[in-house]
Amino acid sequence: MKELTSREMVTKSLALLLAVRCQSEEAVKQLLSRFYHQMSEKQAKTFMNRTIMLLEPKERDWLRDLY
């Protein structure tokens, strides 16, 4: 797996934030699936930790309840 550039990470983070903010269940699941296959485990963990911190508490709860 190739390492993603910081620009790609920001783009992916914005896509996930937008999907969560719109509460688009299908979009969130597709994005998370794509991230799982494109990123190394370490990179995905860092990415998700940083992205989750940008969510509001209601959005974090919605994402948690999705699975």
PDB file of N, CA and C in Angstrom:
ATOM      1  N   MET A   1       0.837  -1.188   0.000  1.00  0.00           N
ATOM      2  CA  MET A   1       0.000   0.000   0.000  1.00  0.00           C
ATOM      3  C   MET A   1       0.875   1.241   0.000  1.00  0.00           C
ATOM      4  N   LYS A   2       0.531   2.165  -0.851  1.00  0.00           N
ATOM      5  CA  LYS A   2       1.296   3.403  -0.902  1.00  0.00           C
ATOM      6  C   LYS A   2       0.796   4.374   0.162  1.00  0.00           C
ATOM      7  N   GLU A   3       1.693   5.182   0.655  1.00  0.00           N
ATOM      8  CA  GLU A   3       1.326   6.202   1.632  1.00  0.00           C
ATOM      9  C   GLU A   3       0.615   7.342   0.906  1.00  0.00           C
ATOM     10  N   LEU A   4      -0.450   7.819   1.496  1.00  0.00           N
ATOM     11  CA  LEU A   4      -1.192   8.924   0.905  1.00  0.00           C
ATOM     12  C   LEU A   4      -0.531  10.246   1.260  1.00  0.00           C
ATOM     13  N   THR A   5      -0.631  11.200   0.363  1.00  0.00           N
ATOM     14  CA  THR A   5      -0.073  12.521   0.632  1.00  0.00           C
ATOM     15  C   THR A   5      -0.999  13.262   1.589  1.00  0.00           C
ATOM     16  N   SER A   6      -0.483  14.318   2.186  1.00  0.00           N
ATOM     17  CA  SER A   6      -1.306  15.090   3.116  1.00  0.00           C
ATOM     18  C   SER A   6      -2.499  15.714   2.403  1.00  0.00           C
ATOM     19  N   ARG A   7      -2.329  16.068   1.144  1.00  0.00           N
ATOM     20  CA  ARG A   7      -3.438  16.631   0.363  1.00  0.00           C
ATOM     21  C   ARG A   7      -4.548  15.604   0.182  1.00  0.00           C
ATOM     22  N   GLU A   8      -4.171  14.367  -0.115  1.00  0.00           N
ATOM     23  CA  GLU A   8      -5.155  13.295  -0.265  1.00  0.00           C
ATOM     24  C   GLU A   8      -5.862  13.020   1.060  1.00  0.00           C
ATOM     25  N   MET A   9      -5.117  13.088   2.150  1.00  0.00           N
ATOM     26  CA  MET A   9      -5.703  12.855   3.471  1.00  0.00           C
ATOM     27  C   MET A   9      -6.730  13.931   3.806  1.00  0.00           C
ATOM     28  N   VAL A  10      -6.419  15.181   3.499  1.00  0.00           N
ATOM     29  CA  VAL A  10      -7.352  16.279   3.768  1.00  0.00           C
ATOM     30  C   VAL A  10      -8.616  16.107   2.930  1.00  0.00           C
ATOM     31  N   THR A  11      -8.454  15.739   1.680  1.00  0.00           N
ATOM     32  CA  THR A  11      -9.603  15.531   0.799  1.00  0.00           C
ATOM     33  C   THR A  11     -10.495  14.411   1.325  1.00  0.00           C
ATOM     34  N   LYS A  12      -9.889  13.320   1.746  1.00  0.00           N
ATOM     35  CA  LYS A  12     -10.653  12.191   2.271  1.00  0.00           C
ATOM     36  C   LYS A  12     -11.342  12.559   3.588  1.00  0.00           C
ATOM     37  N   SER A  13     -10.655  13.318   4.407  1.00  0.00           N
ATOM     38  CA  SER A  13     -11.231  13.757   5.670  1.00  0.00           C
ATOM     39  C   SER A  13     -12.450  14.650   5.444  1.00  0.00           C
ATOM     40  N   LEU A  14     -12.333  15.568   4.507  1.00  0.00           N
ATOM     41  CA  LEU A  14     -13.465  16.442   4.188  1.00  0.00           C
ATOM     42  C   LEU A  14     -14.649  15.656   3.635  1.00  0.00           C
ATOM     43  N   ALA A  15     -14.362  14.665   2.813  1.00  0.00           N
ATOM     44  CA  ALA A  15     -15.438  13.835   2.263  1.00  0.00           C
ATOM     45  C   ALA A  15     -16.171  13.103   3.380  1.00  0.00           C
ATOM     46  N   LEU A  16     -15.416  12.545   4.323  1.00  0.00           N
ATOM     47  CA  LEU A  16     -16.039  11.836   5.433  1.00  0.00           C
ATOM     48  C   LEU A  16     -16.816  12.792   6.330  1.00  0.00           C
ATOM     49  N   LEU A  17     -16.247  13.947   6.622  1.00  0.00           N
ATOM     50  CA  LEU A  17     -16.943  14.931   7.455  1.00  0.00           C
ATOM     51  C   LEU A  17     -18.263  15.361   6.821  1.00  0.00           C
ATOM     52  N   LEU A  18     -18.237  15.591   5.535  1.00  0.00           N
ATOM     53  CA  LEU A  18     -19.449  15.998   4.831  1.00  0.00           C
ATOM     54  C   LEU A  18     -20.500  14.888   4.844  1.00  0.00           C
ATOM     55  N   ALA A  19     -20.068  13.670   4.605  1.00  0.00           N
ATOM     56  CA  ALA A  19     -20.998  12.535   4.604  1.00  0.00           C
ATOM     57  C   ALA A  19     -21.625  12.341   5.984  1.00  0.00           C
ATOM     58  N   VAL A  20     -20.831  12.492   7.030  1.00  0.00           N
ATOM     59  CA  VAL A  20     -21.361  12.348   8.385  1.00  0.00           C
ATOM     60  C   VAL A  20     -22.296  13.503   8.707  1.00  0.00           C
ATOM     61  N   ARG A  21     -21.900  14.707   8.345  1.00  0.00           N
ATOM     62  CA  ARG A  21     -22.735  15.876   8.633  1.00  0.00           C
ATOM     63  C   ARG A  21     -24.095  15.749   7.948  1.00  0.00           C
ATOM     64  N   CYS A  22     -24.122  15.176   6.751  1.00  0.00           N
ATOM     65  CA  CYS A  22     -25.386  14.980   6.021  1.00  0.00           C
ATOM     66  C   CYS A  22     -26.097  13.700   6.463  1.00  0.00           C
ATOM     67  N   GLN A  23     -25.458  12.948   7.326  1.00  0.00           N
ATOM     68  CA  GLN A  23     -25.971  11.667   7.818  1.00  0.00           C
ATOM     69  C   GLN A  23     -26.339  10.731   6.662  1.00  0.00           C
ATOM     70  N   SER A  24     -25.425  10.657   5.711  1.00  0.00           N
ATOM     71  CA  SER A  24     -25.598   9.772   4.567  1.00  0.00           C
ATOM     72  C   SER A  24     -24.944   8.423   4.890  1.00  0.00           C
ATOM     73  N   GLU A  25     -25.759   7.509   5.350  1.00  0.00           N
ATOM     74  CA  GLU A  25     -25.273   6.214   5.808  1.00  0.00           C
ATOM     75  C   GLU A  25     -24.501   5.469   4.719  1.00  0.00           C
ATOM     76  N   GLU A  26     -25.057   5.432   3.527  1.00  0.00           N
ATOM     77  CA  GLU A  26     -24.417   4.708   2.421  1.00  0.00           C
ATOM     78  C   GLU A  26     -23.066   5.332   2.051  1.00  0.00           C
ATOM     79  N   ALA A  27     -23.015   6.665   1.990  1.00  0.00           N
ATOM     80  CA  ALA A  27     -21.766   7.345   1.641  1.00  0.00           C
ATOM     81  C   ALA A  27     -20.687   7.091   2.689  1.00  0.00           C
ATOM     82  N   VAL A  28     -21.062   7.147   3.958  1.00  0.00           N
ATOM     83  CA  VAL A  28     -20.089   6.919   5.032  1.00  0.00           C
ATOM     84  C   VAL A  28     -19.540   5.500   4.944  1.00  0.00           C
ATOM     85  N   LYS A  29     -20.404   4.530   4.745  1.00  0.00           N
ATOM     86  CA  LYS A  29     -19.948   3.136   4.659  1.00  0.00           C
ATOM     87  C   LYS A  29     -19.038   2.924   3.461  1.00  0.00           C
ATOM     88  N   GLN A  30     -19.359   3.539   2.329  1.00  0.00           N
ATOM     89  CA  GLN A  30     -18.504   3.405   1.142  1.00  0.00           C
ATOM     90  C   GLN A  30     -17.145   4.053   1.370  1.00  0.00           C
ATOM     91  N   LEU A  31     -17.133   5.226   1.980  1.00  0.00           N
ATOM     92  CA  LEU A  31     -15.870   5.912   2.238  1.00  0.00           C
ATOM     93  C   LEU A  31     -15.003   5.121   3.210  1.00  0.00           C
ATOM     94  N   LEU A  32     -15.594   4.647   4.296  1.00  0.00           N
ATOM     95  CA  LEU A  32     -14.826   3.879   5.271  1.00  0.00           C
ATOM     96  C   LEU A  32     -14.262   2.604   4.655  1.00  0.00           C
ATOM     97  N   SER A  33     -15.046   1.975   3.798  1.00  0.00           N
ATOM     98  CA  SER A  33     -14.567   0.771   3.115  1.00  0.00           C
ATOM     99  C   SER A  33     -13.373   1.097   2.217  1.00  0.00           C
ATOM    100  N   ARG A  34     -13.485   2.187   1.492  1.00  0.00           N
ATOM    101  CA  ARG A  34     -12.389   2.598   0.610  1.00  0.00           C
ATOM    102  C   ARG A  34     -11.127   2.925   1.421  1.00  0.00           C
ATOM    103  N   PHE A  35     -11.296   3.630   2.532  1.00  0.00           N
ATOM    104  CA  PHE A  35     -10.144   3.971   3.374  1.00  0.00           C
ATOM    105  C   PHE A  35      -9.473   2.708   3.899  1.00  0.00           C
ATOM    106  N   TYR A  36     -10.279   1.735   4.297  1.00  0.00           N
ATOM    107  CA  TYR A  36      -9.751   0.486   4.826  1.00  0.00           C
ATOM    108  C   TYR A  36      -8.862  -0.210   3.807  1.00  0.00           C
ATOM    109  N   HIS A  37      -9.242  -0.154   2.542  1.00  0.00           N
ATOM    110  CA  HIS A  37      -8.478  -0.840   1.500  1.00  0.00           C
ATOM    111  C   HIS A  37      -7.321  -0.007   0.958  1.00  0.00           C
ATOM    112  N   GLN A  38      -7.362   1.317   1.107  1.00  0.00           N
ATOM    113  CA  GLN A  38      -6.328   2.173   0.538  1.00  0.00           C
ATOM    114  C   GLN A  38      -5.194   2.511   1.510  1.00  0.00           C
ATOM    115  N   MET A  39      -5.468   2.447   2.803  1.00  0.00           N
ATOM    116  CA  MET A  39      -4.491   2.917   3.787  1.00  0.00           C
ATOM    117  C   MET A  39      -3.896   1.756   4.575  1.00  0.00           C
ATOM    118  N   SER A  40      -2.681   1.988   5.055  1.00  0.00           N
ATOM    119  CA  SER A  40      -2.101   1.034   5.987  1.00  0.00           C
ATOM    120  C   SER A  40      -2.849   1.163   7.312  1.00  0.00           C
ATOM    121  N   GLU A  41      -2.695   0.187   8.172  1.00  0.00           N
ATOM    122  CA  GLU A  41      -3.402   0.209   9.464  1.00  0.00           C
ATOM    123  C   GLU A  41      -3.019   1.440  10.288  1.00  0.00           C
ATOM    124  N   LYS A  42      -1.737   1.735  10.313  1.00  0.00           N
ATOM    125  CA  LYS A  42      -1.250   2.882  11.085  1.00  0.00           C
ATOM    126  C   LYS A  42      -1.804   4.196  10.520  1.00  0.00           C
ATOM    127  N   GLN A  43      -1.769   4.321   9.219  1.00  0.00           N
ATOM    128  CA  GLN A  43      -2.253   5.539   8.574  1.00  0.00           C
ATOM    129  C   GLN A  43      -3.762   5.701   8.776  1.00  0.00           C
ATOM    130  N   ALA A  44      -4.521   4.613   8.677  1.00  0.00           N
ATOM    131  CA  ALA A  44      -5.966   4.673   8.870  1.00  0.00           C
ATOM    132  C   ALA A  44      -6.315   5.065  10.302  1.00  0.00           C
ATOM    133  N   LYS A  45      -5.568   4.534  11.257  1.00  0.00           N
ATOM    134  CA  LYS A  45      -5.812   4.867  12.661  1.00  0.00           C
ATOM    135  C   LYS A  45      -5.570   6.352  12.917  1.00  0.00           C
ATOM    136  N   THR A  46      -4.459   6.867  12.423  1.00  0.00           N
ATOM    137  CA  THR A  46      -4.142   8.288  12.576  1.00  0.00           C
ATOM    138  C   THR A  46      -5.196   9.145  11.892  1.00  0.00           C
ATOM    139  N   PHE A  47      -5.571   8.749  10.689  1.00  0.00           N
ATOM    140  CA  PHE A  47      -6.579   9.476   9.918  1.00  0.00           C
ATOM    141  C   PHE A  47      -7.904   9.553  10.671  1.00  0.00           C
ATOM    142  N   MET A  48      -8.372   8.414  11.165  1.00  0.00           N
ATOM    143  CA  MET A  48      -9.664   8.386  11.860  1.00  0.00           C
ATOM    144  C   MET A  48      -9.612   9.157  13.174  1.00  0.00           C
ATOM    145  N   ASN A  49      -8.524   9.042  13.914  1.00  0.00           N
ATOM    146  CA  ASN A  49      -8.411   9.784  15.170  1.00  0.00           C
ATOM    147  C   ASN A  49      -8.473  11.288  14.928  1.00  0.00           C
ATOM    148  N   ARG A  50      -7.800  11.747  13.910  1.00  0.00           N
ATOM    149  CA  ARG A  50      -7.811  13.186  13.602  1.00  0.00           C
ATOM    150  C   ARG A  50      -9.166  13.641  13.076  1.00  0.00           C
ATOM    151  N   THR A  51      -9.791  12.821  12.260  1.00  0.00           N
ATOM    152  CA  THR A  51     -11.082  13.189  11.679  1.00  0.00           C
ATOM    153  C   THR A  51     -12.183  13.188  12.735  1.00  0.00           C
ATOM    154  N   ILE A  52     -12.170  12.198  13.608  1.00  0.00           N
ATOM    155  CA  ILE A  52     -13.197  12.113  14.649  1.00  0.00           C
ATOM    156  C   ILE A  52     -13.157  13.326  15.562  1.00  0.00           C
ATOM    157  N   MET A  53     -11.974  13.863  15.794  1.00  0.00           N
ATOM    158  CA  MET A  53     -11.853  15.038  16.657  1.00  0.00           C
ATOM    159  C   MET A  53     -12.540  16.260  16.040  1.00  0.00           C
ATOM    160  N   LEU A  54     -12.751  16.264  14.747  1.00  0.00           N
ATOM    161  CA  LEU A  54     -13.393  17.387  14.064  1.00  0.00           C
ATOM    162  C   LEU A  54     -14.921  17.294  14.082  1.00  0.00           C
ATOM    163  N   LEU A  55     -15.427  16.141  14.473  1.00  0.00           N
ATOM    164  CA  LEU A  55     -16.871  15.949  14.506  1.00  0.00           C
ATOM    165  C   LEU A  55     -17.467  16.520  15.792  1.00  0.00           C
ATOM    166  N   GLU A  56     -18.699  16.935  15.691  1.00  0.00           N
ATOM    167  CA  GLU A  56     -19.433  17.369  16.877  1.00  0.00           C
ATOM    168  C   GLU A  56     -19.890  16.115  17.630  1.00  0.00           C
ATOM    169  N   PRO A  57     -20.166  16.239  18.932  1.00  0.00           N
ATOM    170  CA  PRO A  57     -20.566  15.056  19.706  1.00  0.00           C
ATOM    171  C   PRO A  57     -21.755  14.288  19.112  1.00  0.00           C
ATOM    172  N   LYS A  58     -22.772  14.993  18.611  1.00  0.00           N
ATOM    173  CA  LYS A  58     -23.915  14.316  17.990  1.00  0.00           C
ATOM    174  C   LYS A  58     -23.483  13.526  16.769  1.00  0.00           C
ATOM    175  N   GLU A  59     -22.552  14.084  16.004  1.00  0.00           N
ATOM    176  CA  GLU A  59     -22.076  13.408  14.797  1.00  0.00           C
ATOM    177  C   GLU A  59     -21.251  12.176  15.161  1.00  0.00           C
ATOM    178  N   ARG A  60     -20.448  12.278  16.216  1.00  0.00           N
ATOM    179  CA  ARG A  60     -19.678  11.117  16.687  1.00  0.00           C
ATOM    180  C   ARG A  60     -20.610  10.004  17.136  1.00  0.00           C
ATOM    181  N   ASP A  61     -21.673  10.377  17.845  1.00  0.00           N
ATOM    182  CA  ASP A  61     -22.646   9.378  18.292  1.00  0.00           C
ATOM    183  C   ASP A  61     -23.327   8.716  17.098  1.00  0.00           C
ATOM    184  N   TRP A  62     -23.683   9.513  16.101  1.00  0.00           N
ATOM    185  CA  TRP A  62     -24.337   8.968  14.915  1.00  0.00           C
ATOM    186  C   TRP A  62     -23.401   7.985  14.203  1.00  0.00           C
ATOM    187  N   LEU A  63     -22.139   8.355  14.077  1.00  0.00           N
ATOM    188  CA  LEU A  63     -21.154   7.478  13.414  1.00  0.00           C
ATOM    189  C   LEU A  63     -20.958   6.196  14.218  1.00  0.00           C
ATOM    190  N   ARG A  64     -20.868   6.313  15.535  1.00  0.00           N
ATOM    191  CA  ARG A  64     -20.704   5.144  16.395  1.00  0.00           C
ATOM    192  C   ARG A  64     -21.895   4.197  16.251  1.00  0.00           C
ATOM    193  N   ASP A  65     -23.101   4.760  16.215  1.00  0.00           N
ATOM    194  CA  ASP A  65     -24.320   3.952  16.140  1.00  0.00           C
ATOM    195  C   ASP A  65     -24.531   3.337  14.752  1.00  0.00           C
ATOM    196  N   LEU A  66     -23.783   3.798  13.783  1.00  0.00           N
ATOM    197  CA  LEU A  66     -23.896   3.263  12.421  1.00  0.00           C
ATOM    198  C   LEU A  66     -23.490   1.799  12.365  1.00  0.00           C
ATOM    199  N   TYR A  67     -22.559   1.407  13.213  1.00  0.00           N
ATOM    200  CA  TYR A  67     -22.080   0.021  13.232  1.00  0.00           C
ATOM    201  C   TYR A  67     -22.445  -0.632  14.503  1.00  0.00           C
TER     202      TYR A  67
END
